[in-house]
Amino acid sequence: MAFFMEFDAKYWNGKYIHNKTKWDIGYVSTPLKEYFDQLKNKKTKILIPGAGNAYEAEYLINNGFENTFVLDISEKAIESFRQRMPTFPAHQIFKENFFEHQNTYDLIVEQTFFCSIDRDSRNAYVEKMVQLLKPKGKLVGLLFNHEFGQNDQPFGGTPQEYKNIFSPHFRFQHFDVAYNSIKPRQGREHFLCFQKK
Ligand SMILES: C[S@@+](CC[C@H](N)C(=O)[O-])C[C@H]1O[C@@H](n2cnc3c(N)ncnc32)[C@H](O)[C@@H]1O
């Protein structure tokens, strides 16, 4: 297990070091921005795992959500975030493996993290989300709703597959094609709001 974790950290760090980050859109995605904009409770404790450059965290903290936490396995991604956001509270930034993280949150944000996880680890991802969410906590974000036809990340999937793995643990408050995706992802992703059962 430790070998795979180290491999993952090196793999992802290399992507950031060599600027091979084609998933990085450079700003908070519109579906998430619009979701955040209608949240009323600024004290909500929020985790962004696999955050990368964490534009969502930047947006949240700049809009008064001071209880926002960032987590990524890549040293380089975390370091870049620290440099870009020097006033972001240091104790709210984790350079850590998601599967080893221990804490609980009201809201966890999914943005191209699930698709970076090995297919064999999907159930572990779901179980870890359940563990990290407080009772009635929510997992909110975006999932690609199609396959990419390749054996490398991003790993796609189908809405039916997601229903099968998430529905034993979550109530689906919303799960449909996002209407407000950024242009290159239009029609290709589902917006989800899953509440822990
Ligand atoms: C496809 S990128 C998405 C980054 C960011 N969410 C975005 O949309 O720009 C996947 C991210 O997950 C991180 N990651 C992959 N496996 C991880 C793990 N087991 N624990 C924590 N972070 C991980 C990678 O370092 C990378 O930053």
mmCIF file of C-alpha atoms and ligand atoms in Angstrom:
data_model
loop_
_atom_site.group_PDB
_atom_site.id
_atom_site.type_symbol
_atom_site.label_atom_id
_atom_site.label_comp_id
_atom_site.label_asym_id
_atom_site.label_seq_id
_atom_site.Cartn_x
_atom_site.Cartn_y
_atom_site.Cartn_z
ATOM 1 C CA MET A 1 0.000 0.000 0.000
ATOM 2 C CA ALA A 2 2.746 2.456 1.013
ATOM 3 C CA PHE A 3 4.516 1.844 -2.313
ATOM 4 C CA PHE A 4 1.371 2.750 -4.270
ATOM 5 C CA MET A 5 0.847 5.894 -2.186
ATOM 6 C CA GLU A 6 4.392 7.010 -2.866
ATOM 7 C CA PHE A 7 3.974 6.197 -6.544
ATOM 8 C CA ASP A 8 0.777 8.272 -6.662
ATOM 9 C CA ALA A 9 2.452 11.228 -4.969
ATOM 10 C CA LYS A 10 5.383 11.109 -7.420
ATOM 11 C CA TYR A 11 3.117 10.653 -10.418
ATOM 12 C CA TRP A 12 0.918 13.623 -9.580
ATOM 13 C CA ASN A 13 3.774 15.809 -8.450
ATOM 14 C CA GLY A 14 5.503 15.179 -11.784
ATOM 15 C CA LYS A 15 2.403 16.389 -13.606
ATOM 16 C CA TYR A 16 2.537 19.726 -11.773
ATOM 17 C CA ILE A 17 6.326 20.085 -12.068
ATOM 18 C CA HIS A 18 6.178 19.526 -15.846
ATOM 19 C CA ASN A 19 3.016 21.576 -16.349
ATOM 20 C CA LYS A 20 1.069 18.586 -17.676
ATOM 21 C CA THR A 21 -2.158 19.763 -16.073
ATOM 22 C CA LYS A 22 -4.665 19.810 -18.915
ATOM 23 C CA TRP A 23 -7.540 19.409 -16.438
ATOM 24 C CA ASP A 24 -6.691 22.749 -14.836
ATOM 25 C CA ILE A 25 -9.192 25.356 -16.040
ATOM 26 C CA GLY A 26 -7.561 28.237 -14.162
ATOM 27 C CA TYR A 27 -10.637 29.428 -12.257
ATOM 28 C CA VAL A 28 -13.558 28.119 -10.197
ATOM 29 C CA SER A 29 -15.869 26.167 -12.517
ATOM 30 C CA THR A 30 -19.226 27.837 -13.184
ATOM 31 C CA PRO A 31 -21.428 25.044 -11.760
ATOM 32 C CA LEU A 32 -19.511 25.140 -8.479
ATOM 33 C CA LYS A 33 -19.376 28.924 -8.359
ATOM 34 C CA GLU A 34 -23.152 29.083 -8.800
ATOM 35 C CA TYR A 35 -23.658 26.399 -6.161
ATOM 36 C CA PHE A 36 -21.401 28.233 -3.680
ATOM 37 C CA ASP A 37 -23.180 31.526 -4.398
ATOM 38 C CA GLN A 38 -26.480 30.174 -3.051
ATOM 39 C CA LEU A 39 -25.002 28.741 0.177
ATOM 40 C CA LYS A 40 -26.167 30.753 3.167
ATOM 41 C CA ASN A 41 -24.137 29.340 6.056
ATOM 42 C CA LYS A 42 -20.651 30.826 5.829
ATOM 43 C CA LYS A 43 -19.525 28.636 8.733
ATOM 44 C CA THR A 44 -19.948 25.459 6.673
ATOM 45 C CA LYS A 45 -16.889 23.258 7.074
ATOM 46 C CA ILE A 46 -15.772 22.431 3.544
ATOM 47 C CA LEU A 47 -13.119 20.036 2.204
ATOM 48 C CA ILE A 48 -11.729 20.131 -1.329
ATOM 49 C CA PRO A 49 -9.815 16.865 -1.877
ATOM 50 C CA GLY A 50 -7.523 16.428 -4.889
ATOM 51 C CA ALA A 51 -7.744 20.193 -5.024
ATOM 52 C CA GLY A 52 -4.764 20.856 -7.316
ATOM 53 C CA ASN A 53 -4.511 24.611 -7.730
ATOM 54 C CA ALA A 54 -7.698 24.874 -5.684
ATOM 55 C CA TYR A 55 -9.474 27.766 -7.398
ATOM 56 C CA GLU A 56 -12.641 26.647 -5.592
ATOM 57 C CA ALA A 57 -10.924 27.183 -2.229
ATOM 58 C CA GLU A 58 -9.695 30.594 -3.353
ATOM 59 C CA TYR A 59 -13.223 31.560 -4.370
ATOM 60 C CA LEU A 60 -14.753 30.241 -1.156
ATOM 61 C CA ILE A 61 -12.328 31.945 1.219
ATOM 62 C CA ASN A 62 -12.581 35.217 -0.713
ATOM 63 C CA ASN A 63 -16.345 35.002 -0.265
ATOM 64 C CA GLY A 64 -16.292 34.529 3.479
ATOM 65 C CA PHE A 65 -16.246 30.720 3.778
ATOM 66 C CA GLU A 66 -13.405 30.708 6.287
ATOM 67 C CA ASN A 67 -13.869 27.064 7.202
ATOM 68 C CA THR A 68 -12.530 25.817 3.858
ATOM 69 C CA PHE A 69 -9.874 23.078 3.764
ATOM 70 C CA VAL A 70 -7.630 22.049 0.875
ATOM 71 C CA LEU A 71 -6.054 18.605 0.415
ATOM 72 C CA ASP A 72 -3.769 17.226 -2.267
ATOM 73 C CA ILE A 73 -1.148 14.504 -2.503
ATOM 74 C CA SER A 74 1.156 16.645 -4.674
ATOM 75 C CA GLU A 75 3.745 18.746 -2.871
ATOM 76 C CA LYS A 76 4.105 21.013 -5.899
ATOM 77 C CA ALA A 77 0.365 21.674 -6.171
ATOM 78 C CA ILE A 78 0.167 22.493 -2.471
ATOM 79 C CA GLU A 79 3.254 24.708 -2.630
ATOM 80 C CA SER A 80 1.878 26.643 -5.632
ATOM 81 C CA PHE A 81 -1.391 27.153 -3.780
ATOM 82 C CA ARG A 82 0.436 28.381 -0.670
ATOM 83 C CA GLN A 83 2.379 30.877 -2.780
ATOM 84 C CA ARG A 84 -0.687 32.098 -4.648
ATOM 85 C CA MET A 85 -2.758 32.369 -1.458
ATOM 86 C CA PRO A 86 -0.269 33.375 1.288
ATOM 87 C CA THR A 87 -3.055 34.431 3.672
ATOM 88 C CA PHE A 88 -4.935 31.101 3.434
ATOM 89 C CA PRO A 89 -4.747 29.535 6.946
ATOM 90 C CA ALA A 90 -1.831 27.063 6.953
ATOM 91 C CA HIS A 91 -3.634 24.581 9.220
ATOM 92 C CA GLN A 92 -6.386 24.307 6.586
ATOM 93 C CA ILE A 93 -4.005 23.030 3.901
ATOM 94 C CA PHE A 94 -3.124 19.320 3.849
ATOM 95 C CA LYS A 95 -0.423 17.746 1.731
ATOM 96 C CA GLU A 96 -1.824 14.286 2.296
ATOM 97 C CA ASN A 97 -3.321 11.203 0.730
ATOM 98 C CA PHE A 98 -7.090 11.514 0.675
ATOM 99 C CA PHE A 99 -7.509 7.902 1.786
ATOM 100 C CA GLU A 100 -5.504 8.576 4.941
ATOM 101 C CA HIS A 101 -7.127 11.867 5.897
ATOM 102 C CA GLN A 102 -8.921 12.002 9.256
ATOM 103 C CA ASN A 103 -11.478 14.726 9.977
ATOM 104 C CA THR A 104 -15.152 15.414 9.345
ATOM 105 C CA TYR A 105 -16.870 17.995 7.163
ATOM 106 C CA ASP A 106 -20.301 19.387 6.344
ATOM 107 C CA LEU A 107 -19.531 19.604 2.647
ATOM 108 C CA ILE A 108 -16.983 17.938 0.375
ATOM 109 C CA VAL A 109 -16.411 19.291 -3.130
ATOM 110 C CA GLU A 110 -15.749 16.990 -6.104
ATOM 111 C CA GLN A 111 -14.014 18.553 -9.096
ATOM 112 C CA THR A 112 -12.032 16.181 -11.386
ATOM 113 C CA PHE A 113 -10.740 14.211 -8.406
ATOM 114 C CA PHE A 114 -12.888 11.074 -8.784
ATOM 115 C CA CYS A 115 -11.760 10.690 -12.416
ATOM 116 C CA SER A 116 -8.123 10.726 -11.317
ATOM 117 C CA ILE A 117 -8.614 7.781 -8.947
ATOM 118 C CA ASP A 118 -7.963 4.268 -10.191
ATOM 119 C CA ARG A 119 -11.179 2.421 -11.110
ATOM 120 C CA ASP A 120 -10.394 -0.262 -8.526
ATOM 121 C CA SER A 121 -10.463 2.407 -5.817
ATOM 122 C CA ARG A 122 -13.927 3.772 -6.565
ATOM 123 C CA ASN A 123 -15.646 1.927 -3.756
ATOM 124 C CA ALA A 124 -12.878 3.015 -1.392
ATOM 125 C CA TYR A 125 -13.471 6.623 -2.535
ATOM 126 C CA VAL A 126 -17.185 6.316 -1.715
ATOM 127 C CA GLU A 127 -16.484 4.739 1.672
ATOM 128 C CA LYS A 128 -13.914 7.406 2.511
ATOM 129 C CA MET A 129 -16.378 10.158 1.602
ATOM 130 C CA VAL A 130 -18.916 8.581 3.940
ATOM 131 C CA GLN A 131 -16.307 8.516 6.722
ATOM 132 C CA LEU A 132 -15.263 12.156 6.155
ATOM 133 C CA LEU A 133 -18.801 13.559 6.098
ATOM 134 C CA LYS A 134 -20.711 14.509 9.213
ATOM 135 C CA PRO A 135 -24.238 13.089 9.572
ATOM 136 C CA LYS A 136 -26.351 14.550 6.717
ATOM 137 C CA GLY A 137 -23.149 16.022 5.213
ATOM 138 C CA LYS A 138 -23.047 16.554 1.456
ATOM 139 C CA LEU A 139 -20.815 15.565 -1.418
ATOM 140 C CA VAL A 140 -21.300 18.140 -4.174
ATOM 141 C CA GLY A 141 -19.634 18.609 -7.522
ATOM 142 C CA LEU A 142 -19.179 17.219 -10.983
ATOM 143 C CA LEU A 143 -18.557 13.800 -12.509
ATOM 144 C CA PHE A 144 -17.822 13.096 -16.171
ATOM 145 C CA ASN A 145 -20.802 11.177 -17.554
ATOM 146 C CA HIS A 146 -18.995 9.324 -20.360
ATOM 147 C CA GLU A 147 -15.978 7.115 -20.965
ATOM 148 C CA PHE A 148 -12.765 8.515 -22.419
ATOM 149 C CA GLY A 149 -11.828 5.269 -24.202
ATOM 150 C CA GLN A 150 -8.379 5.053 -22.628
ATOM 151 C CA ASN A 151 -6.645 3.184 -19.875
ATOM 152 C CA ASP A 152 -5.292 6.236 -18.078
ATOM 153 C CA GLN A 153 -6.709 9.174 -16.148
ATOM 154 C CA PRO A 154 -9.108 10.821 -16.572
ATOM 155 C CA PHE A 155 -11.199 7.705 -15.977
ATOM 156 C CA GLY A 156 -14.772 8.259 -17.101
ATOM 157 C CA GLY A 157 -17.945 6.461 -16.176
ATOM 158 C CA THR A 158 -21.696 6.396 -16.611
ATOM 159 C CA PRO A 159 -24.499 7.854 -14.486
ATOM 160 C CA GLN A 160 -25.786 4.301 -13.924
ATOM 161 C CA GLU A 161 -22.424 3.167 -12.576
ATOM 162 C CA TYR A 162 -22.330 6.162 -10.231
ATOM 163 C CA LYS A 163 -25.869 5.383 -9.052
ATOM 164 C CA ASN A 164 -24.806 1.837 -8.247
ATOM 165 C CA ILE A 165 -21.840 2.810 -6.115
ATOM 166 C CA PHE A 166 -23.139 5.956 -4.396
ATOM 167 C CA SER A 167 -26.814 5.178 -3.758
ATOM 168 C CA PRO A 168 -26.251 2.632 -0.945
ATOM 169 C CA HIS A 169 -24.716 5.455 1.121
ATOM 170 C CA PHE A 170 -26.191 8.703 -0.230
ATOM 171 C CA ARG A 171 -29.557 10.303 -0.930
ATOM 172 C CA PHE A 172 -29.467 11.839 -4.396
ATOM 173 C CA GLN A 173 -30.746 15.396 -3.908
ATOM 174 C CA HIS A 174 -29.611 16.283 -7.401
ATOM 175 C CA PHE A 175 -27.944 14.255 -10.149
ATOM 176 C CA ASP A 176 -28.328 15.425 -13.724
ATOM 177 C CA VAL A 177 -26.401 16.828 -16.669
ATOM 178 C CA ALA A 178 -24.983 20.174 -15.553
ATOM 179 C CA TYR A 179 -26.717 23.051 -17.372
ATOM 180 C CA ASN A 180 -23.985 25.574 -16.601
ATOM 181 C CA SER A 181 -20.757 23.718 -17.424
ATOM 182 C CA ILE A 182 -17.771 25.476 -18.896
ATOM 183 C CA LYS A 183 -17.934 25.207 -22.694
ATOM 184 C CA PRO A 184 -15.496 22.289 -23.252
ATOM 185 C CA ARG A 185 -17.401 20.178 -20.702
ATOM 186 C CA GLN A 186 -20.949 21.025 -21.814
ATOM 187 C CA GLY A 187 -23.176 17.924 -21.774
ATOM 188 C CA ARG A 188 -20.231 15.819 -20.625
ATOM 189 C CA GLU A 189 -20.638 16.100 -16.870
ATOM 190 C CA HIS A 190 -23.329 15.528 -14.257
ATOM 191 C CA PHE A 191 -23.799 17.913 -11.348
ATOM 192 C CA LEU A 192 -24.332 16.013 -8.124
ATOM 193 C CA CYS A 193 -25.578 16.876 -4.691
ATOM 194 C CA PHE A 194 -25.509 13.706 -2.587
ATOM 195 C CA GLN A 195 -26.471 13.751 1.074
ATOM 196 C CA LYS A 196 -25.023 11.148 3.401
ATOM 197 C CA LYS A 197 -27.755 8.736 4.538
HETATM 198 C C1 LIG B 1 -7.156 15.719 -12.312
HETATM 199 S S1 LIG B 1 -6.416 16.578 -10.997
HETATM 200 C C2 LIG B 1 -7.684 17.724 -10.527
HETATM 201 C C3 LIG B 1 -7.185 18.888 -9.734
HETATM 202 C C4 LIG B 1 -8.253 19.947 -9.398
HETATM 203 N N1 LIG B 1 -9.368 19.384 -8.701
HETATM 204 C C5 LIG B 1 -8.721 20.630 -10.648
HETATM 205 O O1 LIG B 1 -9.873 20.407 -11.063
HETATM 206 O O2 LIG B 1 -7.935 21.389 -11.225
HETATM 207 C C6 LIG B 1 -6.455 15.380 -9.701
HETATM 208 C C7 LIG B 1 -5.808 15.877 -8.435
HETATM 209 O O3 LIG B 1 -5.944 14.900 -7.418
HETATM 210 C C8 LIG B 1 -4.727 14.772 -6.716
HETATM 211 N N2 LIG B 1 -4.706 13.415 -6.176
HETATM 212 C C9 LIG B 1 -4.679 12.242 -6.865
HETATM 213 N N3 LIG B 1 -4.737 11.202 -6.017
HETATM 214 C C10 LIG B 1 -4.821 11.723 -4.767
HETATM 215 C C11 LIG B 1 -4.937 11.156 -3.476
HETATM 216 N N4 LIG B 1 -4.972 9.831 -3.301
HETATM 217 N N5 LIG B 1 -5.015 11.987 -2.419
HETATM 218 C C12 LIG B 1 -4.987 13.337 -2.577
HETATM 219 N N6 LIG B 1 -4.893 13.925 -3.783
HETATM 220 C C13 LIG B 1 -4.801 13.138 -4.856
HETATM 221 C C14 LIG B 1 -3.646 15.067 -7.739
HETATM 222 O O4 LIG B 1 -2.430 15.480 -7.190
HETATM 223 C C15 LIG B 1 -4.321 16.163 -8.559
HETATM 224 O O5 LIG B 1 -4.066 17.428 -8.042
#
